[in-house]
Short mmCIF file of C-alpha atoms in Angstrom, two decimals:
data_model
loop_
_atom_site.label_atom_id
_atom_site.label_comp_id
_atom_site.label_asym_id
_atom_site.label_seq_id
_atom_site.Cartn_x
_atom_site.Cartn_y
_atom_site.Cartn_z
CA UNK A 1 -6.62 19.17 -26.71
CA UNK A 2 -3.99 19.30 -24.21
CA UNK A 3 -0.61 18.01 -24.77
CA UNK A 4 0.62 15.51 -22.29
CA UNK A 5 3.37 18.18 -21.13
CA UNK A 6 0.48 20.20 -19.87
CA UNK A 7 -1.22 17.23 -17.80
CA UNK A 8 -1.76 17.93 -14.34
CA UNK A 9 -0.32 15.65 -11.51
CA UNK A 10 -3.53 13.90 -10.92
CA UNK A 11 -4.08 13.25 -14.73
CA UNK A 12 -0.52 11.81 -15.09
CA UNK A 13 -1.27 9.51 -11.93
CA UNK A 14 -4.58 8.37 -13.46
CA UNK A 15 -3.34 7.62 -16.91
CA UNK A 16 0.09 6.87 -16.12
CA UNK A 17 -0.76 3.86 -13.85
CA UNK A 18 -3.40 2.80 -16.49
CA UNK A 19 -1.11 2.77 -19.11
CA UNK A 20 1.49 0.76 -17.23
CA UNK A 21 -1.34 -1.63 -16.32
CA UNK A 22 -2.41 -2.20 -20.11
CA UNK A 23 1.18 -2.52 -21.27
CA UNK A 24 2.12 -4.97 -18.58
CA UNK A 25 -1.13 -7.07 -19.25
CA UNK A 26 -0.24 -7.01 -23.20
CA UNK A 27 3.45 -8.57 -22.27
CA UNK A 28 2.25 -11.19 -19.62
CA UNK A 29 -0.41 -12.60 -22.28
CA UNK A 30 2.54 -13.39 -24.49
CA UNK A 31 3.47 -17.53 -24.72
CA UNK A 32 6.95 -16.53 -24.05
CA UNK A 33 5.68 -15.28 -20.54
CA UNK A 34 3.75 -18.48 -19.88
CA UNK A 35 5.19 -21.88 -18.64
CA UNK A 36 2.68 -23.71 -20.75
CA UNK A 37 3.73 -21.79 -23.89
CA UNK A 38 0.34 -20.53 -24.53
CA UNK A 39 -1.42 -17.19 -24.67
CA UNK A 40 -2.78 -16.09 -21.38
CA UNK A 41 -6.50 -14.89 -21.55
CA UNK A 42 -6.56 -11.10 -21.24
CA UNK A 43 -8.60 -10.91 -17.89
CA UNK A 44 -5.80 -13.08 -15.98
CA UNK A 45 -3.15 -11.17 -17.51
CA UNK A 46 -4.94 -7.64 -16.85
CA UNK A 47 -5.77 -8.88 -13.23
CA UNK A 48 -1.98 -9.91 -12.90
CA UNK A 49 -0.53 -6.63 -14.25
CA UNK A 50 -3.05 -4.51 -12.20
CA UNK A 51 -2.08 -6.50 -8.80
CA UNK A 52 1.59 -5.93 -9.46
CA UNK A 53 1.28 -2.21 -10.62
CA UNK A 54 -1.20 -1.54 -7.91
CA UNK A 55 1.10 -3.66 -5.37
CA UNK A 56 -1.99 -5.35 -4.10
CA UNK A 57 -0.96 -9.21 -4.25
CA UNK A 58 -4.49 -10.96 -4.99
CA UNK A 59 -4.03 -13.19 -8.04
CA UNK A 60 -6.22 -15.33 -10.11
CA UNK A 61 -3.36 -17.51 -11.42
CA UNK A 62 -0.46 -18.71 -9.09
CA UNK A 63 2.76 -16.89 -10.43
CA UNK A 64 5.03 -19.54 -9.42
CA UNK A 65 3.38 -22.02 -11.78
CA UNK A 66 1.89 -20.09 -14.54
CA UNK A 67 4.77 -17.70 -15.58
CA UNK A 68 8.31 -18.16 -17.06
CA UNK A 69 11.25 -16.38 -15.65
CA UNK A 70 10.62 -13.81 -18.08
CA UNK A 71 6.99 -13.32 -17.00
CA UNK A 72 8.21 -13.11 -13.39
CA UNK A 73 10.81 -10.58 -14.11
CA UNK A 74 8.16 -8.40 -15.93
CA UNK A 75 6.01 -8.95 -12.89
CA UNK A 76 8.99 -7.63 -10.67
CA UNK A 77 9.54 -4.64 -13.07
CA UNK A 78 5.81 -3.72 -12.45
CA UNK A 79 5.86 -4.19 -8.82
CA UNK A 80 8.89 -1.77 -8.40
CA UNK A 81 7.60 0.85 -10.56
CA UNK A 82 4.24 0.66 -9.04
CA UNK A 83 5.51 0.73 -5.56
CA UNK A 84 7.63 3.96 -6.45
CA UNK A 85 5.00 5.46 -8.60
CA UNK A 86 4.96 6.37 -12.23
CA UNK A 87 6.01 10.04 -11.47
CA UNK A 88 8.88 8.95 -9.30
CA UNK A 89 10.02 6.69 -11.91
CA UNK A 90 9.82 8.85 -14.99
CA UNK A 91 11.51 11.95 -13.33
CA UNK A 92 14.31 9.75 -12.00
CA UNK A 93 15.20 8.38 -15.31
CA UNK A 94 15.08 12.08 -16.65
CA UNK A 95 17.53 12.94 -13.79
CA UNK A 96 19.91 9.99 -14.85
CA UNK A 97 19.93 11.08 -18.34
CA UNK A 98 20.95 14.65 -16.89
CA UNK A 99 18.01 15.99 -18.54
CA UNK A 100 16.88 19.38 -16.72
CA UNK A 101 13.21 18.95 -15.31
CA UNK A 102 10.72 21.61 -16.33
CA UNK A 103 8.65 23.60 -13.86
CA UNK A 104 5.84 21.27 -14.65
CA UNK A 105 7.61 18.06 -13.62
CA UNK A 106 8.91 19.90 -10.58
CA UNK A 107 5.55 20.65 -9.69
CA UNK A 108 4.34 17.16 -9.99
CA UNK A 109 7.24 16.06 -7.75
CA UNK A 110 6.32 18.69 -5.21
CA UNK A 111 2.76 17.48 -5.17
CA UNK A 112 3.96 13.70 -4.85
CA UNK A 113 6.05 14.39 -2.11
CA UNK A 114 3.75 16.98 -0.56
CA UNK A 115 6.41 19.53 -0.01
CA UNK A 116 5.69 23.47 0.59
CA UNK A 117 8.36 24.40 -1.95
CA UNK A 118 10.46 23.04 -4.97
CA UNK A 119 13.71 23.42 -3.20
CA UNK A 120 15.58 20.04 -2.97
CA UNK A 121 13.20 17.92 -4.86
CA UNK A 122 15.77 16.24 -6.89
CA UNK A 123 17.85 15.26 -3.70
CA UNK A 124 14.49 13.98 -2.21
CA UNK A 125 13.96 11.97 -5.56
CA UNK A 126 17.34 10.41 -5.57
CA UNK A 127 17.29 9.89 -1.72
CA UNK A 128 14.10 7.63 -2.19
CA UNK A 129 15.23 5.72 -5.00
CA UNK A 130 18.58 4.92 -3.65
CA UNK A 131 17.37 4.63 -0.16
CA UNK A 132 14.75 2.03 -1.35
CA UNK A 133 17.39 0.10 -3.30
CA UNK A 134 19.51 -0.12 -0.16
CA UNK A 135 16.72 -1.10 1.89
CA UNK A 136 15.70 -3.78 -0.67
CA UNK A 137 19.47 -5.07 -0.75
CA UNK A 138 19.40 -5.56 3.09
CA UNK A 139 16.03 -7.55 2.78
CA UNK A 140 17.51 -9.56 0.11
CA UNK A 141 20.60 -10.46 1.96
CA UNK A 142 18.32 -11.60 4.93
CA UNK A 143 16.13 -13.60 2.57
CA UNK A 144 19.14 -15.19 0.74
CA UNK A 145 20.35 -16.74 4.14
CA UNK A 146 17.22 -18.84 4.00
CA UNK A 147 16.62 -19.30 0.43
CA UNK A 148 20.00 -20.22 -0.90
CA UNK A 149 20.25 -23.42 1.38
CA UNK A 150 16.87 -24.33 0.57
CA UNK A 151 16.53 -23.58 -3.10
CA UNK A 152 20.17 -23.63 -4.41
CA UNK A 153 22.39 -20.49 -5.13
CA UNK A 154 20.75 -19.01 -8.33
CA UNK A 155 17.19 -19.83 -7.43
CA UNK A 156 17.70 -18.67 -3.88
CA UNK A 157 19.31 -15.35 -4.99
CA UNK A 158 16.30 -14.81 -7.42
CA UNK A 159 13.81 -15.53 -4.62
CA UNK A 160 15.48 -13.39 -2.12
CA UNK A 161 15.44 -10.31 -4.70
CA UNK A 162 11.72 -11.00 -5.72
CA UNK A 163 10.51 -11.34 -2.36
CA UNK A 164 12.40 -8.34 -0.95
CA UNK A 165 11.01 -6.14 -3.48
CA UNK A 166 7.63 -7.39 -3.23
CA UNK A 167 7.81 -7.08 0.53
CA UNK A 168 9.17 -3.44 0.53
CA UNK A 169 6.80 -2.38 -2.11
CA UNK A 170 3.94 -3.87 0.12
CA UNK A 171 3.00 -6.00 -2.87
CA UNK A 172 2.53 -9.31 -1.39
CA UNK A 173 3.10 -11.21 -4.45
CA UNK A 174 5.28 -14.52 -4.04
CA UNK A 175 6.77 -17.32 -6.02
CA UNK A 176 6.33 -19.89 -3.40
CA UNK A 177 2.99 -21.41 -4.68
CA UNK A 178 -0.58 -20.81 -3.23
CA UNK A 179 0.21 -20.79 0.41
CA UNK A 180 2.34 -17.73 0.65
CA UNK A 181 4.79 -17.82 3.83
CA UNK A 182 2.76 -20.23 5.56
CA UNK A 183 5.61 -22.87 5.58
CA UNK A 184 7.63 -20.23 7.39
CA UNK A 185 5.24 -19.52 10.06
CA UNK A 186 7.82 -20.52 12.91
CA UNK A 187 10.82 -18.98 10.86
CA UNK A 188 12.30 -16.08 13.00
CA UNK A 189 14.36 -14.96 10.06
CA UNK A 190 11.82 -14.82 7.40
CA UNK A 191 9.17 -13.29 9.63
CA UNK A 192 11.49 -10.71 10.83
CA UNK A 193 12.82 -9.68 7.30
CA UNK A 194 9.57 -9.47 5.79
CA UNK A 195 7.84 -7.42 8.62
CA UNK A 196 10.74 -5.01 8.55
CA UNK A 197 10.46 -4.63 4.92
CA UNK A 198 6.78 -4.19 5.02
CA UNK A 199 7.05 -1.61 7.75
CA UNK A 200 10.05 0.15 6.05
CA UNK A 201 7.92 0.80 2.91
CA UNK A 202 4.77 1.23 4.69
CA UNK A 203 5.81 4.53 6.81
CA UNK A 204 6.46 6.39 3.90
CA UNK A 205 9.58 7.80 2.32
CA UNK A 206 9.69 11.15 3.96
CA UNK A 207 9.22 9.63 7.34
CA UNK A 208 12.27 7.29 7.15
CA UNK A 209 14.28 10.41 5.82
CA UNK A 210 13.56 12.33 8.79
CA UNK A 211 14.08 9.27 11.11
CA UNK A 212 17.59 8.73 9.40
CA UNK A 213 18.64 12.28 10.15
CA UNK A 214 17.45 11.97 13.65
CA UNK A 215 19.47 8.84 14.29
CA UNK A 216 22.62 10.54 12.79
CA UNK A 217 22.43 13.58 14.87
CA UNK A 218 21.82 11.34 18.08
CA UNK A 219 24.93 9.01 17.13
CA UNK A 220 26.75 11.86 16.81
CA UNK A 221 25.61 13.41 20.24
CA UNK A 222 24.42 16.57 18.25
CA UNK A 223 21.11 16.36 19.98
CA UNK A 224 19.59 14.21 22.83
CA UNK A 225 16.87 11.62 22.09
CA UNK A 226 14.13 13.18 23.84
CA UNK A 227 15.12 16.81 22.27
CA UNK A 228 15.45 15.17 18.70
CA UNK A 229 12.12 13.39 19.41
CA UNK A 230 10.35 16.77 19.92
CA UNK A 231 11.91 18.27 16.87
CA UNK A 232 10.10 15.76 14.60
CA UNK A 233 7.42 17.03 12.34
CA UNK A 234 3.94 16.57 13.17
CA UNK A 235 3.31 14.20 10.20
CA UNK A 236 6.22 11.97 11.52
CA UNK A 237 5.05 11.97 14.89
CA UNK A 238 1.52 11.06 13.89
CA UNK A 239 2.84 8.40 11.56
CA UNK A 240 4.81 6.75 14.25
CA UNK A 241 2.16 7.00 17.17
CA UNK A 242 -0.44 5.33 14.63
CA UNK A 243 1.82 2.68 13.26
CA UNK A 244 3.16 1.60 16.66
CA UNK A 245 -0.41 1.70 18.27
CA UNK A 246 -2.04 -0.48 15.37
CA UNK A 247 0.79 -2.92 15.25
CA UNK A 248 0.65 -3.54 19.04
CA UNK A 249 -3.20 -3.41 19.13
CA UNK A 250 -3.24 -5.73 16.15
CA UNK A 251 -0.81 -8.23 17.76
CA UNK A 252 -2.65 -8.22 20.91
CA UNK A 253 -6.12 -8.74 19.17
CA UNK A 254 -5.12 -11.49 17.12
CA UNK A 255 -3.02 -13.15 19.90
CA UNK A 256 -6.09 -13.35 22.16
CA UNK A 257 -8.86 -14.09 19.63
CA UNK A 258 -6.91 -16.64 17.77
CA UNK A 259 -5.13 -18.17 20.55
CA UNK A 260 -7.29 -21.61 20.76
CA UNK A 261 -8.28 -21.63 16.97
CA UNK A 262 -6.85 -25.04 15.97
CA UNK A 263 -7.01 -23.92 12.31
CA UNK A 264 -4.54 -20.87 12.90
CA UNK A 265 -2.86 -20.32 16.03
CA UNK A 266 -4.07 -23.33 18.28
CA UNK A 267 -1.57 -25.78 17.54
CA UNK A 268 1.51 -23.37 17.95
CA UNK A 269 3.79 -22.70 20.86
CA UNK A 270 3.49 -19.45 22.84
CA UNK A 271 6.17 -17.58 21.20
CA UNK A 272 5.23 -18.93 17.48
CA UNK A 273 1.73 -17.54 18.16
CA UNK A 274 3.14 -14.15 19.28
CA UNK A 275 5.01 -14.25 16.28
CA UNK A 276 2.13 -15.21 13.84
CA UNK A 277 -0.13 -12.69 15.64
CA UNK A 278 2.48 -9.81 14.97
CA UNK A 279 2.91 -10.85 11.28
CA UNK A 280 -0.86 -10.76 10.87
CA UNK A 281 -0.94 -7.33 12.28
CA UNK A 282 1.91 -6.19 9.99
CA UNK A 283 0.62 -7.66 6.81
CA UNK A 284 -2.91 -6.53 7.21
CA UNK A 285 -1.33 -3.04 6.78
CA UNK A 286 -1.38 -3.61 2.92
CA UNK A 287 1.35 -6.38 2.40
CA UNK A 288 -0.62 -9.41 1.38
CA UNK A 289 1.81 -12.14 2.71
CA UNK A 290 0.34 -14.51 5.18
CA UNK A 291 1.73 -17.16 7.41
CA UNK A 292 -1.85 -18.36 8.64
CA UNK A 293 -4.71 -19.23 6.19
CA UNK A 294 -7.12 -16.15 6.15
CA UNK A 295 -10.22 -18.46 5.39
CA UNK A 296 -9.66 -20.27 8.62
CA UNK A 297 -9.68 -17.01 10.76
CA UNK A 298 -12.52 -16.43 13.18
CA UNK A 299 -15.25 -13.96 11.78
CA UNK A 300 -14.41 -11.38 14.38
CA UNK A 301 -10.60 -11.43 13.33
CA UNK A 302 -11.41 -11.03 9.59
CA UNK A 303 -13.69 -8.09 10.56
CA UNK A 304 -10.91 -6.68 12.68
CA UNK A 305 -8.29 -7.42 9.60
CA UNK A 306 -10.70 -5.35 7.35
CA UNK A 307 -10.32 -2.31 9.73
CA UNK A 308 -6.47 -2.53 9.77
CA UNK A 309 -6.67 -2.94 5.96
CA UNK A 310 -9.03 -0.22 5.47
CA UNK A 311 -6.43 2.27 7.50
CA UNK A 312 -3.43 0.87 5.79
CA UNK A 313 0.06 2.39 5.72
CA UNK A 314 1.10 6.00 5.75
CA UNK A 315 1.29 8.71 2.93
CA UNK A 316 4.09 9.05 0.22
CA UNK A 317 5.04 5.37 0.56
CA UNK A 318 4.38 2.05 -0.93
CA UNK A 319 1.29 0.98 1.34
CA UNK A 320 -2.24 1.45 0.53
CA UNK A 321 -5.47 2.28 2.46
CA UNK A 322 -6.71 5.68 3.47
CA UNK A 323 -3.64 6.02 5.43
CA UNK A 324 -2.70 6.34 9.26
CA UNK A 325 -2.38 10.06 9.13
CA UNK A 326 -5.67 10.58 7.47
CA UNK A 327 -7.66 8.53 10.09
CA UNK A 328 -5.66 10.33 12.80
CA UNK A 329 -6.76 13.75 11.52
CA UNK A 330 -10.31 12.61 11.43
CA UNK A 331 -10.18 11.18 15.20
CA UNK A 332 -8.46 14.37 16.17
CA UNK A 333 -11.12 16.54 14.69
CA UNK A 334 -13.89 14.47 16.33
CA UNK A 335 -12.22 14.79 19.64
CA UNK A 336 -11.77 18.86 19.22
CA UNK A 337 -15.55 18.93 18.43
CA UNK A 338 -16.47 16.81 21.38
CA UNK A 339 -14.07 19.03 23.47
CA UNK A 340 -15.56 22.15 22.32
CA UNK A 341 -12.40 23.46 20.32
CA UNK A 342 -12.58 25.34 17.42
CA UNK A 343 -9.32 24.10 16.01
CA UNK A 344 -8.09 20.61 15.70
CA UNK A 345 -4.87 20.50 17.74
CA UNK A 346 -2.16 17.82 18.32
CA UNK A 347 1.29 17.98 19.79
CA UNK A 348 0.97 21.59 20.35
CA UNK A 349 0.18 22.10 16.72
CA UNK A 350 -2.99 23.33 14.79
CA UNK A 351 -4.00 21.30 11.65
CA UNK A 352 -5.26 23.57 9.02
CA UNK A 353 -9.00 23.24 7.98
CA UNK A 354 -8.49 22.09 4.49
CA UNK A 355 -6.34 19.22 5.61
CA UNK A 356 -9.06 18.03 8.05
CA UNK A 357 -11.67 18.37 5.05
CA UNK A 358 -9.53 16.38 2.72
CA UNK A 359 -9.08 13.64 5.39
CA UNK A 360 -12.77 13.49 5.85
CA UNK A 361 -13.07 13.28 2.20
CA UNK A 362 -10.74 10.42 1.80
CA UNK A 363 -12.20 8.59 4.60
CA UNK A 364 -15.95 8.78 3.46
CA UNK A 365 -14.64 8.02 -0.19
CA UNK A 366 -12.87 4.99 0.90
CA UNK A 367 -16.10 3.82 2.68
CA UNK A 368 -18.24 4.42 -0.37
CA UNK A 369 -15.94 2.48 -2.34
CA UNK A 370 -15.92 -0.42 -0.27
CA UNK A 371 -19.64 -0.18 0.13
CA UNK A 372 -20.47 0.06 -3.53
CA UNK A 373 -17.69 -2.66 -4.30
CA UNK A 374 -19.07 -5.05 -1.93
CA UNK A 375 -22.54 -4.66 -3.54
CA UNK A 376 -21.18 -5.22 -6.90
CA UNK A 377 -19.11 -8.18 -6.01
CA UNK A 378 -22.01 -9.82 -4.23
CA UNK A 379 -24.09 -9.46 -7.28
CA UNK A 380 -21.34 -10.86 -9.52
CA UNK A 381 -20.50 -13.51 -7.25
CA UNK A 382 -23.95 -14.69 -5.68
CA UNK A 383 -22.42 -17.80 -3.92
CA UNK A 384 -20.00 -15.41 -1.95
CA UNK A 385 -20.85 -14.51 1.87
CA UNK A 386 -21.08 -10.79 2.75
CA UNK A 387 -17.95 -11.46 4.90
CA UNK A 388 -16.02 -12.98 1.97
CA UNK A 389 -17.10 -10.15 -0.49
CA UNK A 390 -16.31 -7.46 2.25
CA UNK A 391 -12.97 -9.02 2.90
CA UNK A 392 -12.00 -9.18 -0.79
CA UNK A 393 -13.29 -5.81 -1.65
CA UNK A 394 -11.17 -4.14 1.40
CA UNK A 395 -8.25 -5.89 0.45
CA UNK A 396 -8.40 -4.92 -3.23
CA UNK A 397 -9.49 -1.36 -2.28
CA UNK A 398 -6.56 -0.92 0.53
CA UNK A 399 -4.08 -2.72 -2.22
CA UNK A 400 -3.48 -5.21 0.71
CA UNK A 401 -3.76 -8.74 -1.37
CA UNK A 402 -5.25 -10.92 1.40
CA UNK A 403 -7.80 -13.17 0.51
CA UNK A 404 -10.26 -15.46 2.34
CA UNK A 405 -10.27 -17.64 -0.77
CA UNK A 406 -12.79 -15.77 -3.15
CA UNK A 407 -10.42 -14.44 -5.58
CA UNK A 408 -9.25 -17.50 -7.21
CA UNK A 409 -12.88 -18.68 -7.74
CA UNK A 410 -13.67 -15.30 -9.49
CA UNK A 411 -15.99 -15.13 -12.67
CA UNK A 412 -15.18 -12.77 -15.52
CA UNK A 413 -17.40 -9.93 -14.05
CA UNK A 414 -16.17 -10.29 -10.37
CA UNK A 415 -12.47 -10.08 -11.72
CA UNK A 416 -13.05 -6.68 -13.56
CA UNK A 417 -14.76 -5.58 -10.45
CA UNK A 418 -11.66 -6.18 -8.36
CA UNK A 419 -9.33 -4.86 -10.94
CA UNK A 420 -11.29 -1.68 -10.71
CA UNK A 421 -11.23 -1.53 -6.97
CA UNK A 422 -7.40 -2.30 -7.15
CA UNK A 423 -6.84 0.67 -9.48
CA UNK A 424 -9.07 3.06 -7.63
CA UNK A 425 -7.55 2.13 -4.17
CA UNK A 426 -3.80 2.60 -5.74
CA UNK A 427 -4.57 6.23 -7.18
CA UNK A 428 -6.86 7.17 -4.38
CA UNK A 429 -10.66 7.13 -3.97
CA UNK A 430 -11.23 10.87 -4.63
CA UNK A 431 -8.25 11.13 -7.33
CA UNK A 432 -10.54 10.79 -10.27
CA UNK A 433 -13.48 13.11 -9.02
CA UNK A 434 -10.96 15.45 -8.29
CA UNK A 435 -9.49 15.49 -11.70
CA UNK A 436 -13.04 15.58 -13.24
CA UNK A 437 -13.73 18.65 -11.14
CA UNK A 438 -10.39 20.25 -11.92
CA UNK A 439 -11.22 20.06 -15.60
CA UNK A 440 -14.50 21.88 -15.27
CA UNK A 441 -13.97 25.66 -15.71
CA UNK A 442 -15.80 27.79 -13.16
CA UNK A 443 -17.01 31.15 -14.30
CA UNK A 444 -16.70 32.44 -10.59
CA UNK A 445 -14.52 30.41 -8.24
CA UNK A 446 -14.36 32.98 -5.52
CA UNK A 447 -18.03 33.72 -5.24
CA UNK A 448 -19.60 33.08 -1.80
CA UNK A 449 -23.38 32.12 -1.47
CA UNK A 450 -25.56 32.92 1.34
CA UNK A 451 -25.25 30.74 4.54
CA UNK A 452 -28.16 28.70 5.71
CA UNK A 453 -28.39 26.46 8.66
CA UNK A 454 -29.56 22.98 8.69
CA UNK A 455 -30.15 20.08 11.33
CA UNK A 456 -27.76 17.24 11.56
CA UNK A 457 -27.35 14.45 14.04
#
């Protein structure tokens, strides 16, 4: 049997998250963590722990009323560790303890950050952790300006810190009751701070590292803005292009479709409608907070929300979904095929074929997970409509946390289905198959079989 030190990156991801979820569930079950002083049943404790570690936001109990301060503190810890990832947290603790990282640990970091070499990995690790804390601190200050006058000094600070971390980690877990941020639908400060944190966490650590470097050079006039933008990596360009397009497109869609819906935007003023539409577009990118009731959205809006949730955020960040760059690569590949080009090209660069294949695998794996999950949930919850089941499954798989009202009513089987989907969505739909495939020793990996043409399309 392999020792833990010899585990692959994939194995550490799979079992690390699983262990954290189980430990978190055991702690949240304790009477000291529950407001009623009684043991919390295991399914709800496991569900809550999973939604925190997988930074989803779906809940079967209301955290504001169910848990004590200690229970909420445990949830916050699980959210932060889940947002950064087990590998980042463990290796950062080793760095703080001045323990020299082994080659295996450096390889894991290299895989996590998707770097070509091991050079500067510790610096990137420290940048990610410290940068996250700075952004979360800025968000907490913004929230404090509203929460302290409303809830008092101590509770206001606590709420500010909790919701800042939850928003940056794209968790969507709140302490405001069962209506999320609905009471702040017309609050410019809360909407702005929350959207900023969600986007900052969702675009990925490597992107904002590159953007900060670009802004510093532009501020010092070491490079022009146009020249600096040209020098950005292809990855960053695709992330920014997809993020801006989806945010603006989503805002416009929700604004038009929900404009006269009396249950969502209908009674709001023009600017408030625009702000609520933008927030809905942002939060469907795997955040989970909401300012309009999701079960009151028009069917077409919920279907479009599923599309946005499926895409999610960007790689190497706190967001879920199949990721913006993944979808971009698939679309570019389809465009290249239709144009008769052999290579997949973008911004005068050629995307390697192995990345194209991986992108296709992730997209198809995500769709299969949604399909199987929806069928399973409809069997477990026969009273649910297909739209309710699909919305809940996509939300869980993409680790979003938005619900159309089905999650609080789930039976035991339904809860475990959603738990499994949140877990699979957090580690990636093709991670476990890759781990299983990697553990199988092949006798001849370099063999080539004869080709034979088949008919497709």
